Coordinates of C-alpha atoms in Angstrom, one line a residue:
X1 CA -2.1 0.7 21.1
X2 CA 0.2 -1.4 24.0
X3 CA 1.3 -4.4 22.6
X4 CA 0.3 -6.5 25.7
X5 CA -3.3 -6.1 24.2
X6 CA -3.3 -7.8 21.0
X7 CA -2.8 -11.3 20.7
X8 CA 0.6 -12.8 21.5
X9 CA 0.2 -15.2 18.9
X10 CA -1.1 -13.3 16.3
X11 CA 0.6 -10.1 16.5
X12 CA 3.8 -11.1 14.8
X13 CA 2.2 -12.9 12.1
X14 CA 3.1 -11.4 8.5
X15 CA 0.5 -10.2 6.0
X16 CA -0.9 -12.6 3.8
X17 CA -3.7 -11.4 1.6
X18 CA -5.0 -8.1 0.3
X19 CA -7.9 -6.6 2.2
X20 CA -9.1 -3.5 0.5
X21 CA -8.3 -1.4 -2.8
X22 CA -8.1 2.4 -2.4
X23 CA -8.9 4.1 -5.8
X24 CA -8.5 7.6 -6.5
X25 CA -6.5 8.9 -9.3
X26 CA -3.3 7.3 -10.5
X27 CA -1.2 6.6 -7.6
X28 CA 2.6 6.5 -8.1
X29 CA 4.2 6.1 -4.5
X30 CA 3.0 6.0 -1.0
X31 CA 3.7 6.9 2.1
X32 CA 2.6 6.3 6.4
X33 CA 2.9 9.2 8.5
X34 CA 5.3 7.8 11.4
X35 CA 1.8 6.9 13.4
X36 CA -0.1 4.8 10.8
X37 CA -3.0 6.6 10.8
X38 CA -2.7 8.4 7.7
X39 CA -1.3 6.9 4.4
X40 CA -0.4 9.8 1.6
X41 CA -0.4 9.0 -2.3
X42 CA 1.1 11.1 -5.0
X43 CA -0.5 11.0 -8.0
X44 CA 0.3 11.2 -11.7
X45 CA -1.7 13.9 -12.4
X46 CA 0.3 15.9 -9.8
X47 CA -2.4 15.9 -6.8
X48 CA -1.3 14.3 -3.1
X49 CA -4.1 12.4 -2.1
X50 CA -4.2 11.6 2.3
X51 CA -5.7 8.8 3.8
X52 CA -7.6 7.8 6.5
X53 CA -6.8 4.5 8.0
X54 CA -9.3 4.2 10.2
X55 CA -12.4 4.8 7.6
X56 CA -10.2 4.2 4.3
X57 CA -11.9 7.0 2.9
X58 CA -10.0 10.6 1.4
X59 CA -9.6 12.6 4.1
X60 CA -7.6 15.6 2.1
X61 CA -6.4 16.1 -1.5
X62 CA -3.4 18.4 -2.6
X63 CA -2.6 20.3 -5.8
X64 CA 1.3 21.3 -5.4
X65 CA 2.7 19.9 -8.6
X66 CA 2.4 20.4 -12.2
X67 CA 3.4 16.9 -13.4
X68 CA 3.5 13.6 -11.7
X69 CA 4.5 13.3 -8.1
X70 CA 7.3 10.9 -8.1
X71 CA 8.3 11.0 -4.1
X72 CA 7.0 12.0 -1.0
X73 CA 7.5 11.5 2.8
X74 CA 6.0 13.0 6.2
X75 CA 7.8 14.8 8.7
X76 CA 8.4 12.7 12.8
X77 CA 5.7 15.1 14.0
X78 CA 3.5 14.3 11.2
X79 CA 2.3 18.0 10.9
X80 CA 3.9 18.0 6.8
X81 CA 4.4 16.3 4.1
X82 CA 7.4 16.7 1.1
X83 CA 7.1 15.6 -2.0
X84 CA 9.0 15.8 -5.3
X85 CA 8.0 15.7 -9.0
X86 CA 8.6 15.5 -12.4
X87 CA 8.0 19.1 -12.8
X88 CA 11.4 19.7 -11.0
X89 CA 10.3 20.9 -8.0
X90 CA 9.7 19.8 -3.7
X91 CA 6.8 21.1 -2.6
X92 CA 5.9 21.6 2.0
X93 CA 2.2 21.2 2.5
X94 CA 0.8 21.6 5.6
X95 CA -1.3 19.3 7.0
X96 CA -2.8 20.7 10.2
X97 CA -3.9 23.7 7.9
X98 CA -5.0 21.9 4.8
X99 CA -2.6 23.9 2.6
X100 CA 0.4 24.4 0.5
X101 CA 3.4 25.4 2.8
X102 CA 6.4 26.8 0.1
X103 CA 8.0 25.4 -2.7
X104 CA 11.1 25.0 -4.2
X105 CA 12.2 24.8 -7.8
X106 CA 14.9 22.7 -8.3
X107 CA 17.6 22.0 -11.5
X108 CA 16.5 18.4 -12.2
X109 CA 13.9 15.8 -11.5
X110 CA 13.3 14.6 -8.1
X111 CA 13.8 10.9 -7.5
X112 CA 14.0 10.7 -4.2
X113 CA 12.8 12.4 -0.9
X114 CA 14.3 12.3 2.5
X115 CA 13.3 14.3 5.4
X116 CA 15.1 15.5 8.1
X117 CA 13.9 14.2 11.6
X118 CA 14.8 16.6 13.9
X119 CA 14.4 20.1 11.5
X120 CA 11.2 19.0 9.8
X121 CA 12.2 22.5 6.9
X122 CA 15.4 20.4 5.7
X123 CA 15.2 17.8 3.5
X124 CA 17.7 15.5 0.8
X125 CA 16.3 15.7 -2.6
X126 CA 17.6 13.4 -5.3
X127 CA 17.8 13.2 -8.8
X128 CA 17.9 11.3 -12.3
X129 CA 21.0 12.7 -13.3
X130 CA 23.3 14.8 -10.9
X131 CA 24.2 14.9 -7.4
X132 CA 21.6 15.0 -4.6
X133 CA 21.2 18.6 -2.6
X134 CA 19.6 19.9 0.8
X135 CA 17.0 22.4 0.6
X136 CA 16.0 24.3 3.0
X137 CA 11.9 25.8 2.8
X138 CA 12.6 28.6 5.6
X139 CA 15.3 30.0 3.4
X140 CA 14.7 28.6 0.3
X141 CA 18.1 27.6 0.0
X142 CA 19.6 24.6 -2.1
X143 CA 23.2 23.1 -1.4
X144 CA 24.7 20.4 -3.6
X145 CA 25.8 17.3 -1.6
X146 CA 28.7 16.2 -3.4
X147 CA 29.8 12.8 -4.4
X148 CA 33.5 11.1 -4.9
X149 CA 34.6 8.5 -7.0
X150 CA 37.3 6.1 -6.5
X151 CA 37.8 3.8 -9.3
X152 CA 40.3 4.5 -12.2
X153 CA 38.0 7.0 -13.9
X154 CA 38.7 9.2 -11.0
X155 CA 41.7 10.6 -12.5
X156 CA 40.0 11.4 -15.6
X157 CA 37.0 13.4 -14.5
X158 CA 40.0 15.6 -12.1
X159 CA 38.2 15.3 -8.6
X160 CA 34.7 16.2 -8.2
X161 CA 35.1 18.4 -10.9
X162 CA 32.8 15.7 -12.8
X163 CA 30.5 14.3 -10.2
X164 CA 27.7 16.7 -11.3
X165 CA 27.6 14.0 -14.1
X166 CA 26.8 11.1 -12.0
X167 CA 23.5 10.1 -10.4
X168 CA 23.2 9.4 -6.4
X169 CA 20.6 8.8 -4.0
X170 CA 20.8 10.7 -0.5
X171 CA 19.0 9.4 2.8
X172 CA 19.3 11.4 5.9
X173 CA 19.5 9.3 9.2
X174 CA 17.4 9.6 12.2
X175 CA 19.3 11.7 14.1
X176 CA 20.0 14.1 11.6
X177 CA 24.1 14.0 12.0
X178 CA 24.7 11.9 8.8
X179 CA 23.8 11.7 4.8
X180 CA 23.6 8.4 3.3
X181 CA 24.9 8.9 -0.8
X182 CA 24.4 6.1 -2.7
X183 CA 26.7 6.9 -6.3
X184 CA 26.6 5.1 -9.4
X185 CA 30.1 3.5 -9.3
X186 CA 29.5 0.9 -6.5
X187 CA 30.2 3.0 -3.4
X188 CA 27.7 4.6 -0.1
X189 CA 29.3 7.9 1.3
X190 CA 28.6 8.8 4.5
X191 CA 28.5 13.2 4.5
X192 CA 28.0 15.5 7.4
X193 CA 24.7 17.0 7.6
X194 CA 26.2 20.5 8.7
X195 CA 29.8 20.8 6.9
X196 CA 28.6 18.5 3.7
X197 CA 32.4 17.2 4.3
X198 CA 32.7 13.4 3.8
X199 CA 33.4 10.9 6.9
X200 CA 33.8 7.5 5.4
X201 CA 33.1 5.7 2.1
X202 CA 32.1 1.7 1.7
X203 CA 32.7 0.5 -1.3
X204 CA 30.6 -1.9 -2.7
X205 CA 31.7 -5.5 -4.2
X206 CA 31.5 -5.7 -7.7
X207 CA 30.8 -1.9 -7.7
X208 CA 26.8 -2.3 -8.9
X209 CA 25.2 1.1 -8.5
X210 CA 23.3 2.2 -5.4
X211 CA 19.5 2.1 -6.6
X212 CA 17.3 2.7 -3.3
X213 CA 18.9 3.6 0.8
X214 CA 16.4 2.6 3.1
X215 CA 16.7 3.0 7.2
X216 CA 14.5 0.5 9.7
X217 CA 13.0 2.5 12.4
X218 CA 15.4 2.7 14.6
X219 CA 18.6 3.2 12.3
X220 CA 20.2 0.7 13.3
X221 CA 20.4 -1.3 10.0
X222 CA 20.8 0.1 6.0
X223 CA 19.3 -1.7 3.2
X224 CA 21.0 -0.8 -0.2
X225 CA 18.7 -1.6 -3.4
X226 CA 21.6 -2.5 -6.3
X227 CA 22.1 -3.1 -9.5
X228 CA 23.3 -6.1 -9.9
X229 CA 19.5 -8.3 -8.4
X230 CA 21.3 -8.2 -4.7
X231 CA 20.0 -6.0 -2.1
X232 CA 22.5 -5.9 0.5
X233 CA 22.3 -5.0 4.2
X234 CA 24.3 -3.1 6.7
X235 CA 24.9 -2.5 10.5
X236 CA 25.5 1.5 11.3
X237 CA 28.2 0.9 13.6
X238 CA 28.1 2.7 16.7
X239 CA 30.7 5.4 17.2
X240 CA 30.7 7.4 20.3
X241 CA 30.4 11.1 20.0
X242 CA 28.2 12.7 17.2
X243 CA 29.5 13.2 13.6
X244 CA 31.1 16.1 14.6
X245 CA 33.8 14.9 16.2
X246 CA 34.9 12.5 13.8
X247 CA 37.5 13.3 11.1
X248 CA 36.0 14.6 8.3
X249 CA 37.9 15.1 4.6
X250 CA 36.7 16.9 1.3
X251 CA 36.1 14.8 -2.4
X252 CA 39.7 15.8 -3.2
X253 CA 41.4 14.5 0.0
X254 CA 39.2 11.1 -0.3
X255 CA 40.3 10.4 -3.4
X256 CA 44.3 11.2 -2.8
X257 CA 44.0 9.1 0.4
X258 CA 42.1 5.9 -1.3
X259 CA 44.2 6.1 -4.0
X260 CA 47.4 6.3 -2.0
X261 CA 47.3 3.2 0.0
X262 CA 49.0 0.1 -2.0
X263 CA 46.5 -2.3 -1.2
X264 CA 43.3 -0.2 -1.5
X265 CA 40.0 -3.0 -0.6
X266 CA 37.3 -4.2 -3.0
X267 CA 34.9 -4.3 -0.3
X268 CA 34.4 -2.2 2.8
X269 CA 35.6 1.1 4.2
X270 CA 38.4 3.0 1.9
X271 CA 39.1 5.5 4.8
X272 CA 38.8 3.7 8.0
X273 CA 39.1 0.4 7.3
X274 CA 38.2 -2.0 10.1
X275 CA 36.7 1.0 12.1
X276 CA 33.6 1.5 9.2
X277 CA 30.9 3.1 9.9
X278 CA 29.1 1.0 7.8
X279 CA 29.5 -2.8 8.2
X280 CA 28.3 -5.6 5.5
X281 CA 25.8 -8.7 7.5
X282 CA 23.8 -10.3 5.0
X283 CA 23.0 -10.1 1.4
X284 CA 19.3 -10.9 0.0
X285 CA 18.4 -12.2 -3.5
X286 CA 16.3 -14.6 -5.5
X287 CA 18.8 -16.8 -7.1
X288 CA 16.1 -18.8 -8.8
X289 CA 14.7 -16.3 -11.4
X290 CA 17.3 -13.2 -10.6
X291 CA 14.8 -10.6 -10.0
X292 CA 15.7 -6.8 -10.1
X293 CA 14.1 -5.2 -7.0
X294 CA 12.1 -1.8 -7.5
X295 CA 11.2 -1.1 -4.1
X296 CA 12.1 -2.1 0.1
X297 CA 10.6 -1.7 3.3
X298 CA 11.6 -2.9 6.7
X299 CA 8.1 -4.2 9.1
X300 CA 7.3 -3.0 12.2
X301 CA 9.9 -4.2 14.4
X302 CA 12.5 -4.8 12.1
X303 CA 12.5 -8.4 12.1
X304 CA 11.6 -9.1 8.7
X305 CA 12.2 -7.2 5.1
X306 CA 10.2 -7.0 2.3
X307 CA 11.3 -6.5 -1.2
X308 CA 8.9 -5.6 -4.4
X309 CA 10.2 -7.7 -7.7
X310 CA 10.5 -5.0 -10.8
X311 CA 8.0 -6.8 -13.5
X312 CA 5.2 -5.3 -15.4
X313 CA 3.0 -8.1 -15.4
X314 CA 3.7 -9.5 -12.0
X315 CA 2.9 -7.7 -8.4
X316 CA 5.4 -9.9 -6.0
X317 CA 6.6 -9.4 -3.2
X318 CA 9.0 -11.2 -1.3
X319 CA 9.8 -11.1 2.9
X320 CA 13.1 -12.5 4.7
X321 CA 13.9 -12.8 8.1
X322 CA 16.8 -10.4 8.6
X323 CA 18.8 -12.2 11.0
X324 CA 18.3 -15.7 9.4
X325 CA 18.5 -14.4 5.4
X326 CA 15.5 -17.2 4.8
X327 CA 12.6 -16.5 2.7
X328 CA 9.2 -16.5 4.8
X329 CA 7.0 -15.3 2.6
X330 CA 5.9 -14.4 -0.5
X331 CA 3.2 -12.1 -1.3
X332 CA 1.3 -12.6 -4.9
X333 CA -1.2 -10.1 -6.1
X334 CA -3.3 -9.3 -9.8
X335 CA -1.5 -9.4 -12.8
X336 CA 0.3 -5.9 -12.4
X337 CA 3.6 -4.6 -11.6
X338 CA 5.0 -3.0 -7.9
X339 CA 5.6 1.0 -8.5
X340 CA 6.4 1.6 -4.8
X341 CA 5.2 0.0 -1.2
X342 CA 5.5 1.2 2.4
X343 CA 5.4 -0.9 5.6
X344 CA 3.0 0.1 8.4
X345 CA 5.0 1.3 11.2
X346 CA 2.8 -0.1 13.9
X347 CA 1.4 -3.4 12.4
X348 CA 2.0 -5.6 10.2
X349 CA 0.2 -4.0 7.5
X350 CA 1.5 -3.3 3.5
X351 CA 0.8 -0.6 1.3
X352 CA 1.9 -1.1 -2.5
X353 CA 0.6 0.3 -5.7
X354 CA 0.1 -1.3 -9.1
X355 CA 1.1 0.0 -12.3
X356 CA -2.7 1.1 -13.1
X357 CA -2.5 3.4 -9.9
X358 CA -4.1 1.2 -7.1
X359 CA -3.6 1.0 -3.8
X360 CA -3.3 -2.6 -2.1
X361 CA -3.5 -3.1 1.7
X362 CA -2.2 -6.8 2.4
X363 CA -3.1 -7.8 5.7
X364 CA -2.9 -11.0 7.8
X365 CA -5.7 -13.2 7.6
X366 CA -7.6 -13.6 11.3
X367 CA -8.4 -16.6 12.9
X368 CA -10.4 -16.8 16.0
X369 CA -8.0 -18.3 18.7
X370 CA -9.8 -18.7 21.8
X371 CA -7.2 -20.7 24.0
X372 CA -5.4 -17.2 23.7
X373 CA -8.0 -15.8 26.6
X374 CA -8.3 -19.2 27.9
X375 CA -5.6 -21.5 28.1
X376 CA -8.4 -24.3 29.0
X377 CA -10.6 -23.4 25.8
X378 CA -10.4 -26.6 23.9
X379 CA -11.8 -25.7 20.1
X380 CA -13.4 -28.4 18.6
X381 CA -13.7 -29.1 15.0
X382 CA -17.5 -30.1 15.1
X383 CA -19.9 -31.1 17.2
X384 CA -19.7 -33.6 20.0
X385 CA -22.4 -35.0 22.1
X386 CA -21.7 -34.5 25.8
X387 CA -24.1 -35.3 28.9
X388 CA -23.4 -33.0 32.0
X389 CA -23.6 -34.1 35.1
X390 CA -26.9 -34.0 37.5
X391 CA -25.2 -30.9 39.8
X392 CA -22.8 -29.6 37.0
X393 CA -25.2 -26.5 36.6
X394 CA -26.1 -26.0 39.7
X395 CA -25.8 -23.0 41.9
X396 CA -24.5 -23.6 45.0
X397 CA -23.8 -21.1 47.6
X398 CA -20.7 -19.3 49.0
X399 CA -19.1 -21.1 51.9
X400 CA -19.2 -19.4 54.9
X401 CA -16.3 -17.8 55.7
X402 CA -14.6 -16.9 59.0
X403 CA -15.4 -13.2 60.8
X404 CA -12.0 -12.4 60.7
X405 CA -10.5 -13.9 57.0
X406 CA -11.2 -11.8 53.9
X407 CA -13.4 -13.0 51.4
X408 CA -11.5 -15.6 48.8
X409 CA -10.7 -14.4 45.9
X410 CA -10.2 -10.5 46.8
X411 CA -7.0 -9.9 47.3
X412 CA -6.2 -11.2 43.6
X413 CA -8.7 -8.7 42.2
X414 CA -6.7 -5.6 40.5
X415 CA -8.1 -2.6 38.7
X416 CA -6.8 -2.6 35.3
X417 CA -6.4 1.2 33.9
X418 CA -7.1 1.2 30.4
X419 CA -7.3 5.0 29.7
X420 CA -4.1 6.0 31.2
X421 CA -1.8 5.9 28.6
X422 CA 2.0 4.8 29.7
X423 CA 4.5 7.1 29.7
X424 CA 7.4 4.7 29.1
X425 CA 5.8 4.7 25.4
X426 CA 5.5 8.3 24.9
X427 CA 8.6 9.5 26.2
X428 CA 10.2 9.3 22.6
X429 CA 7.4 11.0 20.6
X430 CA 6.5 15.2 20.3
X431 CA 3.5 15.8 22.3
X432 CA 3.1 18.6 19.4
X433 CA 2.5 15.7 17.2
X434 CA -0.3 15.5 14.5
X435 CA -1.8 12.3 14.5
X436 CA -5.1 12.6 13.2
X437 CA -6.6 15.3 10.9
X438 CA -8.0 18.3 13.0
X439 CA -12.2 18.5 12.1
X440 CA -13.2 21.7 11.4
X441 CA -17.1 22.5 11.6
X442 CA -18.9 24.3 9.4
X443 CA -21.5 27.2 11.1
X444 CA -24.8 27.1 10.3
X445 CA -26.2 30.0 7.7
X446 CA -27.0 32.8 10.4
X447 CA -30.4 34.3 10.6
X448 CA -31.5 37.6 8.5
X449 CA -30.0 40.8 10.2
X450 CA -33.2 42.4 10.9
X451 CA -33.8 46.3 10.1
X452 CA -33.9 48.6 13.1
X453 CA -36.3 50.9 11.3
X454 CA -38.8 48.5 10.0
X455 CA -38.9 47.0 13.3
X456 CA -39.8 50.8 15.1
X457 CA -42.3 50.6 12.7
X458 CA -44.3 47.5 13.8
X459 CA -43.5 48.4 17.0
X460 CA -45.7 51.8 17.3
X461 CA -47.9 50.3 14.7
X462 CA -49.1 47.2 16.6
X463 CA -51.3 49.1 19.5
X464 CA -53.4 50.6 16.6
X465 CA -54.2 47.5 15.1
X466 CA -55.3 46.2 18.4
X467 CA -57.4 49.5 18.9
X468 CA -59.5 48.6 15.6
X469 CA -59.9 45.3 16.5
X470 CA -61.5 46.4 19.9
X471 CA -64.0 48.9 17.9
X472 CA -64.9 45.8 15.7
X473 CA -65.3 43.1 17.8
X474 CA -65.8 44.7 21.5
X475 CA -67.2 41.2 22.8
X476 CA -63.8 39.3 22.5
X477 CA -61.8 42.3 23.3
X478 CA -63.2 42.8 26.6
X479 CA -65.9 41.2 28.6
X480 CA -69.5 43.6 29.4
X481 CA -71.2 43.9 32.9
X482 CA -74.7 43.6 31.3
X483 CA -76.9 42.1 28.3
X484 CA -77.3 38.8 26.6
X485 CA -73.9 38.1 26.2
X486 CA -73.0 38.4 29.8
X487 CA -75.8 36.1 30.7
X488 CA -74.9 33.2 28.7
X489 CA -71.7 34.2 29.6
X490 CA -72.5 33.3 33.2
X491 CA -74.9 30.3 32.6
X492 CA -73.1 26.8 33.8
X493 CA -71.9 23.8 31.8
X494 CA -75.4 22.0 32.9
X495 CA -77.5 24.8 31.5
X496 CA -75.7 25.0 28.6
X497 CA -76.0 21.1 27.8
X498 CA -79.7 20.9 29.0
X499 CA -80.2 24.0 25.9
X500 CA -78.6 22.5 24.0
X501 CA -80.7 19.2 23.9
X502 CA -84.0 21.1 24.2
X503 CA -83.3 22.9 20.6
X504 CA -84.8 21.3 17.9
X505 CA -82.6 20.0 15.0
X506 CA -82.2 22.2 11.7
X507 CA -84.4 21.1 9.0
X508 CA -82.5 20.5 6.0
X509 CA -82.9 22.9 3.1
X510 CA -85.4 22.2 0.0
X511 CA -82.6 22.0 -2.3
X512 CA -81.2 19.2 -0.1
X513 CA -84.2 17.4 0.5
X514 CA -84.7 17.3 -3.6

């Protein structure tokens, strides 16, 4: 929908309050398709449940996975859906044919799903324990993304010899160039997509381990989940050229050249230095109560950012202004803790499930605001008694105007095309693109296939039957030229009334009469 149509002052407002619970099964993570019309679920009995925004009802169900799905996330065009499981395994359904695409079977655990935007087959799983890879359902093919380390244990473990150890959570960006890798020892490696060769490393203050990656929509900004309560937030610098051109080095030559400079930084990039790829703005955390976060989502337009509070017996969830770093709100829901949450990427709507398996959709409360159509709407709080005038009301007649001037009020009056959909706002998006679930309707039972012989049958036998109904009852068959019959026949409506009264009535019977 255009933006000019909803209300200016109420379209930016965050959610407030939960509107409706979807229930069915026990949800464990959720997921918009990139049109916020559909909303997935995986379950924890290994079904992926899809649904409808519009009607909140199930519009399909999925059985892809043994155990419980873990992770999932839709492809740009919104035509499949990934998702990962317990059951060590990432399974393609598709979703414009109701079915199961291929599947993969993987080493370890999936954590973590990332798909890739522009080759919808490619994805970045991620694991409990051991370095992220990028499978490929076309192929079936599985590559390791690999990992580096650059603290003192680096020596020990002899390169990447050892990395296979150490967990990591991958993110693929929007345009498909780059792999985010969050590692356990405090740093975010940025990999080429096509060469898996590394192009920078940040390196985290205090070295807390990468927990959740999460991209806005427009990949401009990085939010990094760690371990130590702070959620931290970085700008993807922009470099000119694509990744390709830039310098890339293996886990070997990282290591030699962090480890080679005499004053090697706590914080930042260990490879470029001031030309990072990945640049520090603002830090987010409750310093009050120290919460661990379990789960982040950037809104809509990017303004805001929401972060789910890891409790068991609390479902919070808290929303800063991004460029500010102040608290705006805070969401507070039933007595249950935040498994996952996913922001609405056209309004400002909020998916999150509770530890029982439900599905909350928070929402901003509406209020009718009038003076938003008519800036000379005054809203009154009750009633007041007014007194109009004597000719307020009245209808009084258009003046006159002069043969040659146009009538008033004409030349402001504009058709407003509200079909027409602008093209300025679909230039970006796949005219492929699934954005609603295709119907399909079912036929009716067809009728009984006749058979051709029984039918040849009634066929010849119908004129005999008429022929012995002719012999029987000649009179209806076929009018006679003569006789009794073909005088009443002939007689006229008068005739037969004036009969008709003339007849005397039956007497009734002695049995009746007794």
């Amino acid at each position: 929908m255009n933006r000019s149509l909803l209300d200016p002052f109420q379209s930016l407002e965050l959610p407030e309050q939960i509107e409706e619970y979807l229930d069915h099964g026990n949800a464990r993570c959720v997921a918009y398709n990139p049109f916020g019309t559909l909303l997935a679920a995986g379950c924890q009995d290994g079904k992926v449940v899809v649904w409808d925004c519009a009607t909140r009802g199930v519009a399909r169900e999925y059985e892809g996975h043994s155990k419980q799905v873990t992770c999932l996330r839709w492809s740009k065009s919104g035509k499949h859906i990934i998702s990962g499981g317990l059951d060590q395994c990432a399974v393609r359904y598709n979703v414009e044919k109701g079915a199961k695409d291929a599947t993969v079977s993987l080493d370890a655990a999936v954590v973590s799903i990332s798909v890739h935007h522009i080759q919808p087959h490619v994805c970045v799983a991620s694991f409990a324990v051991g370095s992220p890879s990028r499978i490929d359902f076309t192929t079936k093919s599985v590559r390791a993304v690999p990992t580096v380390l650059l603290d003192a244990e680096a020596k020990q473990t002899k390169g990447a010899a050892q990395n296979s150890l150490l967990s990591a959570i991958a993110l693929c960006d929007h345009a498909g160039d780059v792999i985010y890798v969050g590692q356990t020892r405090g740093t975010i490696a940025i990999v080429d997509a096509n060469s898996l060769r590394f192009l920078d490393v940040i390196k985290v203050s205090g070295s807390p381990r990468i927990l959740s990656l999460v991209l806005n929509s427009s990949g401009s900004h990085l939010a990094a989940i760690c371990y130590d309560r702070v959620i931290r937030l970085y700008e993807v610098a922009s470099f000119s050229g694509r990744a390709a051109r830039r310098k890339s080095f293996t886990a070997n030559e990282v290591i030699s050249k962090a480890t080679g400079r005499h004053q090697a930084p706590k914080a930042g990039s260990a490879l470029l230095g001031s030309d990072a790829m990945l640049k520090l703005v603002r830090e987010f955390q409750n310093a009050v109560e120290r919460n661990q976060w379990r789960s982040v989502a950037f809104t809509a337009d990017s303004e805001h950012l929401a972060a789910a509070a890891h409790s068991k017996t609390e479902h919070i969830i808290y929303i800063w202004n991004r460029d500010f770093g102040n608290l705006t709100r805070i969401l507070e829901g039933p007595k249950q803790g935040v498994v996952d949450m996913d922001w609405h990427p056209a309004r400002n709507m909020l998916a999150s499930v509770s530890a029982d398996g439900q599905i909350f959709l928070w929402v901003r409360v509406y209020r009718e605001n009038w003076s938003a159509f008519a800036p000379d709407f005054e809203q009154l709080e009750e009633n007041q008694e007014y007194v109009e005038r004597e000719d307020e009301f009245d209808v009084n007649a258009r003046a006159e105007a002069a043969p040659g001037d146009a009538p008033a009020g004409e030349e402001e009056e504009e058709d407003v095309d509200i079909l027409t959909l602008d093209p300025d706002l679909m230039q970006d998006e796949d005219p492929d693109s699934l954005r609603h679930l295709p119907v399909h309707i079912l036929p009716h039972d067809p009728p009984e296939a006749s058979d051709p012989d029984k039918d040849a049958e009634g066929k010849a036998a119908a004129p005999a039957a008429e022929a012995v109904n002719e012999e029987l009852e000649p009179s209806k068959s076929r009018p006679s030229s003569g006789g009794p019959t073909a005088g009443r026949a002939g007689r006229s409506k008068r005739e037969q009334s004036s009969r008709t009264l003339d007849e005397p009535e039956a007497l009734p019977s002695k049995r009746t009469r007794q």
